[in-house]
């Protein structure tokens, strides 16, 4: 599935097996520049995999490389301990040293971090994560978000080649989450730091990641671009049954100041969403929930819905419930959730021409990769 | 009333000396044992755990007697120590320090082990990923985090050593100037008719010492918790 570039631009290569009790982990994946999400439910083996990558545990069999530097190779009996791997690690709780202040925590990394990767001056890191006024504070007086910012700064200052983040936002509430996300995006976009991002939250993944490794019961069931994985019907049970949605790459093509609307263009059409204050030409990614897509056999007239897009039914996926999911081809792939009864009434089948309708208001700020503030690399 | 007489000063000086040596002896060993009990898993662990706690549950006289058997001039280790190094511990202040450290050992180990158990291993792991090797992580993460337990263990052991009586009198007897610590001196006074006045002074002295140790431990723990 992964579109392989002409040259090998992989930074991290992982191929590992480990058995813990009854649980078998058998994963291989590669990560390039940008954010690679390890996505899976709890118990899918994410943390086990992370421990193998950071060197906190030893695989039964396997090989891990960064930039062709071997971190671990069981066949050759090579195993670099965590301190020699140049991997910056941010854990779920932040895990700041309670006996050190914020300053002490980040200086710890400066003192011992002899990583071979990114060297960002401490002043710049403090500024980047807005830690200036927190330096003298003790960890137990910090909010969850402040702790995570300190933990990220600490990981950055160990001169990592890559950053591994194990559900860094999982223990934060929604408002703190949205405060931290922009910091991570800046690491990705300004410092070009490759990030392995572990998460079970699809919104975070869609917003941050380019590539996605889908983990299920210790195996990687799929690896590929986020939008590819999201549109694959066979992976729907893993990517989220309840919130089936499609991800479409879009570009900001028009701003309507009068009606306070923004137009997004994508391969196969255009649509209007509530105004986002970003320059024209900004590229980003849009997530459309399947339940926000309505279908009609004829072009609807006299409707309040702004976005009406002609499409062809590509695939119909039915489950046990009353709902079914339709994969629509409109240039890009769009997923719609409709009742089985409607499918029967409308005589929908692969090849049927339909009109897909999406309410402008359904595309919230959160459904866009940072409201589009992202400049595409590649 | 406020000034101490020679007899009391001698007992106090000896008590402090014995207690300090007792703590210095049992601290490194106690830390090692606490570390093994907190971090290692091996078949005989319960046995070691039980052995460490023996002084807490056995009558002190039994410990004193066992020490005499092992370390006395004719004892298994004592004979060897005397023959090879010309060191004798029986009936000297050194023996008093040893019996005090044995009696205080379980308290020391418990306090340190509790503090080691309370350290989240994730913090040590983070230290490793940040570039510090195992020994540096031990020095910069484990030790500072265990410090409150180590200090309270040391102070508890100190207080216990000051108060040690049964094992000491059995092992090294009650020799003024050599092994007669505060409790032994107190015991001695109680055996003499008319010694109650002197005994009372020693009682007060003991209370002051014990209370200061407790307060010191509390203050240090609070400071470290900050």
PDB file of N, CA and C in Angstrom, chain B residues 47-99:
ATOM      1  N   UNK B  47      13.316 -16.194  52.538  1.00  0.00           N
ATOM      2  CA  UNK B  47      14.257 -16.573  53.579  1.00  0.00           C
ATOM      3  C   UNK B  47      15.093 -15.378  54.029  1.00  0.00           C
ATOM      4  N   UNK B  48      15.621 -14.645  53.048  1.00  0.00           N
ATOM      5  CA  UNK B  48      16.428 -13.464  53.338  1.00  0.00           C
ATOM      6  C   UNK B  48      15.591 -12.425  54.082  1.00  0.00           C
ATOM      7  N   UNK B  49      14.368 -12.264  53.599  1.00  0.00           N
ATOM      8  CA  UNK B  49      13.463 -11.310  54.232  1.00  0.00           C
ATOM      9  C   UNK B  49      13.251 -11.681  55.704  1.00  0.00           C
ATOM     10  N   UNK B  50      13.029 -12.975  55.947  1.00  0.00           N
ATOM     11  CA  UNK B  50      12.821 -13.447  57.313  1.00  0.00           C
ATOM     12  C   UNK B  50      14.049 -13.234  58.175  1.00  0.00           C
ATOM     13  N   UNK B  51      15.202 -13.542  57.616  1.00  0.00           N
ATOM     14  CA  UNK B  51      16.467 -13.426  58.329  1.00  0.00           C
ATOM     15  C   UNK B  51      16.703 -11.983  58.773  1.00  0.00           C
ATOM     16  N   UNK B  52      16.409 -11.047  57.846  1.00  0.00           N
ATOM     17  CA  UNK B  52      16.593  -9.636  58.138  1.00  0.00           C
ATOM     18  C   UNK B  52      15.713  -9.209  59.310  1.00  0.00           C
ATOM     19  N   UNK B  53      14.538  -9.797  59.382  1.00  0.00           N
ATOM     20  CA  UNK B  53      13.594  -9.368  60.418  1.00  0.00           C
ATOM     21  C   UNK B  53      13.766 -10.099  61.748  1.00  0.00           C
ATOM     22  N   UNK B  54      14.644 -11.107  61.778  1.00  0.00           N
ATOM     23  CA  UNK B  54      14.829 -11.879  63.005  1.00  0.00           C
ATOM     24  C   UNK B  54      15.079 -11.032  64.251  1.00  0.00           C
ATOM     25  N   UNK B  55      16.003 -10.056  64.179  1.00  0.00           N
ATOM     26  CA  UNK B  55      16.276  -9.274  65.395  1.00  0.00           C
ATOM     27  C   UNK B  55      15.042  -8.563  65.954  1.00  0.00           C
ATOM     28  N   UNK B  56      14.062  -8.365  65.086  1.00  0.00           N
ATOM     29  CA  UNK B  56      12.854  -7.676  65.518  1.00  0.00           C
ATOM     30  C   UNK B  56      11.966  -8.584  66.368  1.00  0.00           C
ATOM     31  N   UNK B  57      12.047  -9.904  66.090  1.00  0.00           N
ATOM     32  CA  UNK B  57      11.113 -10.808  66.760  1.00  0.00           C
ATOM     33  C   UNK B  57      11.776 -11.710  67.800  1.00  0.00           C
ATOM     34  N   UNK B  58      13.095 -11.911  67.672  1.00  0.00           N
ATOM     35  CA  UNK B  58      13.784 -12.754  68.661  1.00  0.00           C
ATOM     36  C   UNK B  58      14.025 -11.962  69.943  1.00  0.00           C
ATOM     37  N   UNK B  59      14.078 -12.636  71.078  1.00  0.00           N
ATOM     38  CA  UNK B  59      14.479 -11.927  72.303  1.00  0.00           C
ATOM     39  C   UNK B  59      15.900 -11.407  72.128  1.00  0.00           C
ATOM     40  N   UNK B  60      16.148 -10.152  72.493  1.00  0.00           N
ATOM     41  CA  UNK B  60      17.492  -9.576  72.320  1.00  0.00           C
ATOM     42  C   UNK B  60      18.579 -10.434  72.960  1.00  0.00           C
ATOM     43  N   UNK B  61      18.243 -11.097  74.051  1.00  0.00           N
ATOM     44  CA  UNK B  61      19.244 -11.937  74.723  1.00  0.00           C
ATOM     45  C   UNK B  61      19.733 -13.023  73.768  1.00  0.00           C
ATOM     46  N   UNK B  62      18.807 -13.543  72.976  1.00  0.00           N
ATOM     47  CA  UNK B  62      19.169 -14.593  72.028  1.00  0.00           C
ATOM     48  C   UNK B  62      20.158 -14.051  71.003  1.00  0.00           C
ATOM     49  N   UNK B  63      19.883 -12.849  70.495  1.00  0.00           N
ATOM     50  CA  UNK B  63      20.791 -12.225  69.533  1.00  0.00           C
ATOM     51  C   UNK B  63      22.162 -12.027  70.182  1.00  0.00           C
ATOM     52  N   UNK B  64      22.151 -11.506  71.414  1.00  0.00           N
ATOM     53  CA  UNK B  64      23.402 -11.271  72.131  1.00  0.00           C
ATOM     54  C   UNK B  64      24.182 -12.565  72.282  1.00  0.00           C
ATOM     55  N   UNK B  65      23.484 -13.608  72.635  1.00  0.00           N
ATOM     56  CA  UNK B  65      24.144 -14.898  72.825  1.00  0.00           C
ATOM     57  C   UNK B  65      24.725 -15.408  71.500  1.00  0.00           C
ATOM     58  N   UNK B  66      23.924 -15.305  70.415  1.00  0.00           N
ATOM     59  CA  UNK B  66      24.394 -15.745  69.104  1.00  0.00           C
ATOM     60  C   UNK B  66      25.650 -14.974  68.691  1.00  0.00           C
ATOM     61  N   UNK B  67      25.642 -13.661  68.970  1.00  0.00           N
ATOM     62  CA  UNK B  67      26.813 -12.847  68.646  1.00  0.00           C
ATOM     63  C   UNK B  67      28.032 -13.321  69.435  1.00  0.00           C
ATOM     64  N   UNK B  68      27.794 -13.661  70.688  1.00  0.00           N
ATOM     65  CA  UNK B  68      28.877 -14.138  71.545  1.00  0.00           C
ATOM     66  C   UNK B  68      29.457 -15.428  70.965  1.00  0.00           C
ATOM     67  N   UNK B  69      28.563 -16.313  70.534  1.00  0.00           N
ATOM     68  CA  UNK B  69      28.989 -17.586  69.966  1.00  0.00           C
ATOM     69  C   UNK B  69      29.798 -17.367  68.684  1.00  0.00           C
ATOM     70  N   UNK B  70      29.337 -16.402  67.883  1.00  0.00           N
ATOM     71  CA  UNK B  70      29.999 -16.166  66.596  1.00  0.00           C
ATOM     72  C   UNK B  70      31.254 -15.317  66.739  1.00  0.00           C
ATOM     73  N   UNK B  71      31.143 -14.234  67.516  1.00  0.00           N
ATOM     74  CA  UNK B  71      32.194 -13.215  67.521  1.00  0.00           C
ATOM     75  C   UNK B  71      33.041 -13.180  68.790  1.00  0.00           C
ATOM     76  N   UNK B  72      32.693 -13.989  69.787  1.00  0.00           N
ATOM     77  CA  UNK B  72      33.485 -14.024  71.016  1.00  0.00           C
ATOM     78  C   UNK B  72      34.897 -14.514  70.714  1.00  0.00           C
ATOM     79  N   UNK B  73      35.797 -14.276  71.679  1.00  0.00           N
ATOM     80  CA  UNK B  73      37.201 -14.633  71.481  1.00  0.00           C
ATOM     81  C   UNK B  73      37.326 -16.086  71.023  1.00  0.00           C
ATOM     82  N   UNK B  74      36.442 -16.960  71.549  1.00  0.00           N
ATOM     83  CA  UNK B  74      36.460 -18.378  71.169  1.00  0.00           C
ATOM     84  C   UNK B  74      35.462 -18.699  70.059  1.00  0.00           C
ATOM     85  N   UNK B  75      34.739 -17.652  69.589  1.00  0.00           N
ATOM     86  CA  UNK B  75      33.690 -17.862  68.578  1.00  0.00           C
ATOM     87  C   UNK B  75      34.273 -18.171  67.211  1.00  0.00           C
ATOM     88  N   UNK B  76      33.396 -18.625  66.312  1.00  0.00           N
ATOM     89  CA  UNK B  76      33.859 -19.079  64.992  1.00  0.00           C
ATOM     90  C   UNK B  76      34.548 -17.950  64.229  1.00  0.00           C
ATOM     91  N   UNK B  77      33.882 -16.804  64.163  1.00  0.00           N
ATOM     92  CA  UNK B  77      34.468 -15.673  63.435  1.00  0.00           C
ATOM     93  C   UNK B  77      35.422 -14.915  64.337  1.00  0.00           C
ATOM     94  N   UNK B  78      35.045 -14.806  65.604  1.00  0.00           N
ATOM     95  CA  UNK B  78      35.832 -14.030  66.558  1.00  0.00           C
ATOM     96  C   UNK B  78      37.248 -14.545  66.695  1.00  0.00           C
ATOM     97  N   UNK B  79      37.395 -15.853  66.713  1.00  0.00           N
ATOM     98  CA  UNK B  79      38.713 -16.467  66.862  1.00  0.00           C
ATOM     99  C   UNK B  79      39.586 -16.125  65.648  1.00  0.00           C
ATOM    100  N   UNK B  80      38.958 -16.236  64.511  1.00  0.00           N
ATOM    101  CA  UNK B  80      39.669 -15.934  63.254  1.00  0.00           C
ATOM    102  C   UNK B  80      40.090 -14.453  63.216  1.00  0.00           C
ATOM    103  N   UNK B  81      39.144 -13.591  63.602  1.00  0.00           N
ATOM    104  CA  UNK B  81      39.436 -12.148  63.632  1.00  0.00           C
ATOM    105  C   UNK B  81      40.623 -11.861  64.550  1.00  0.00           C
ATOM    106  N   UNK B  82      40.637 -12.525  65.695  1.00  0.00           N
ATOM    107  CA  UNK B  82      41.702 -12.277  66.668  1.00  0.00           C
ATOM    108  C   UNK B  82      43.032 -12.828  66.171  1.00  0.00           C
ATOM    109  N   UNK B  83      42.989 -14.052  65.600  1.00  0.00           N
ATOM    110  CA  UNK B  83      44.212 -14.697  65.127  1.00  0.00           C
ATOM    111  C   UNK B  83      44.821 -13.950  63.954  1.00  0.00           C
ATOM    112  N   UNK B  84      43.987 -13.524  63.016  1.00  0.00           N
ATOM    113  CA  UNK B  84      44.502 -12.923  61.787  1.00  0.00           C
ATOM    114  C   UNK B  84      44.757 -11.425  61.940  1.00  0.00           C
ATOM    115  N   UNK B  85      43.805 -10.707  62.519  1.00  0.00           N
ATOM    116  CA  UNK B  85      43.927  -9.242  62.598  1.00  0.00           C
ATOM    117  C   UNK B  85      44.217  -8.732  63.998  1.00  0.00           C
ATOM    118  N   UNK B  86      44.221  -9.642  64.953  1.00  0.00           N
ATOM    119  CA  UNK B  86      44.406  -9.250  66.347  1.00  0.00           C
ATOM    120  C   UNK B  86      43.330  -8.259  66.798  1.00  0.00           C
ATOM    121  N   UNK B  87      42.112  -8.475  66.284  1.00  0.00           N
ATOM    122  CA  UNK B  87      40.995  -7.617  66.666  1.00  0.00           C
ATOM    123  C   UNK B  87      40.071  -8.413  67.575  1.00  0.00           C
ATOM    124  N   UNK B  88      39.714  -7.792  68.635  1.00  0.00           N
ATOM    125  CA  UNK B  88      38.738  -8.434  69.503  1.00  0.00           C
ATOM    126  C   UNK B  88      37.533  -7.521  69.656  1.00  0.00           C
ATOM    127  N   UNK B  89      36.356  -8.072  69.495  1.00  0.00           N
ATOM    128  CA  UNK B  89      35.170  -7.236  69.619  1.00  0.00           C
ATOM    129  C   UNK B  89      34.420  -7.503  70.915  1.00  0.00           C
ATOM    130  N   UNK B  90      34.591  -8.710  71.452  1.00  0.00           N
ATOM    131  CA  UNK B  90      33.860  -9.037  72.671  1.00  0.00           C
ATOM    132  C   UNK B  90      34.322  -8.145  73.817  1.00  0.00           C
ATOM    133  N   UNK B  91      33.368  -7.680  74.614  1.00  0.00           N
ATOM    134  CA  UNK B  91      33.644  -6.844  75.788  1.00  0.00           C
ATOM    135  C   UNK B  91      34.337  -5.532  75.435  1.00  0.00           C
ATOM    136  N   UNK B  92      34.126  -5.044  74.213  1.00  0.00           N
ATOM    137  CA  UNK B  92      34.649  -3.719  73.846  1.00  0.00           C
ATOM    138  C   UNK B  92      33.502  -2.896  73.274  1.00  0.00           C
ATOM    139  N   UNK B  93      33.752  -1.590  73.087  1.00  0.00           N
ATOM    140  CA  UNK B  93      32.707  -0.729  72.504  1.00  0.00           C
ATOM    141  C   UNK B  93      32.398  -1.172  71.077  1.00  0.00           C
ATOM    142  N   UNK B  94      33.386  -1.796  70.379  1.00  0.00           N
ATOM    143  CA  UNK B  94      33.136  -2.264  69.022  1.00  0.00           C
ATOM    144  C   UNK B  94      32.037  -3.326  69.009  1.00  0.00           C
ATOM    145  N   UNK B  95      32.129  -4.215  70.016  1.00  0.00           N
ATOM    146  CA  UNK B  95      31.087  -5.248  70.133  1.00  0.00           C
ATOM    147  C   UNK B  95      29.737  -4.617  70.387  1.00  0.00           C
ATOM    148  N   UNK B  96      29.735  -3.558  71.230  1.00  0.00           N
ATOM    149  CA  UNK B  96      28.470  -2.863  71.505  1.00  0.00           C
ATOM    150  C   UNK B  96      27.896  -2.279  70.225  1.00  0.00           C
ATOM    151  N   UNK B  97      28.794  -1.711  69.390  1.00  0.00           N
ATOM    152  CA  UNK B  97      28.331  -1.129  68.126  1.00  0.00           C
ATOM    153  C   UNK B  97      27.763  -2.219  67.218  1.00  0.00           C
ATOM    154  N   UNK B  98      28.423  -3.382  67.206  1.00  0.00           N
ATOM    155  CA  UNK B  98      27.939  -4.471  66.352  1.00  0.00           C
ATOM    156  C   UNK B  98      26.564  -4.962  66.819  1.00  0.00           C
ATOM    157  N   UNK B  99      26.418  -5.171  68.112  1.00  0.00           N
ATOM    158  CA  UNK B  99      25.120  -5.678  68.569  1.00  0.00           C
ATOM    159  C   UNK B  99      24.026  -4.633  68.339  1.00  0.00           C
TER     160      UNK B  99
END
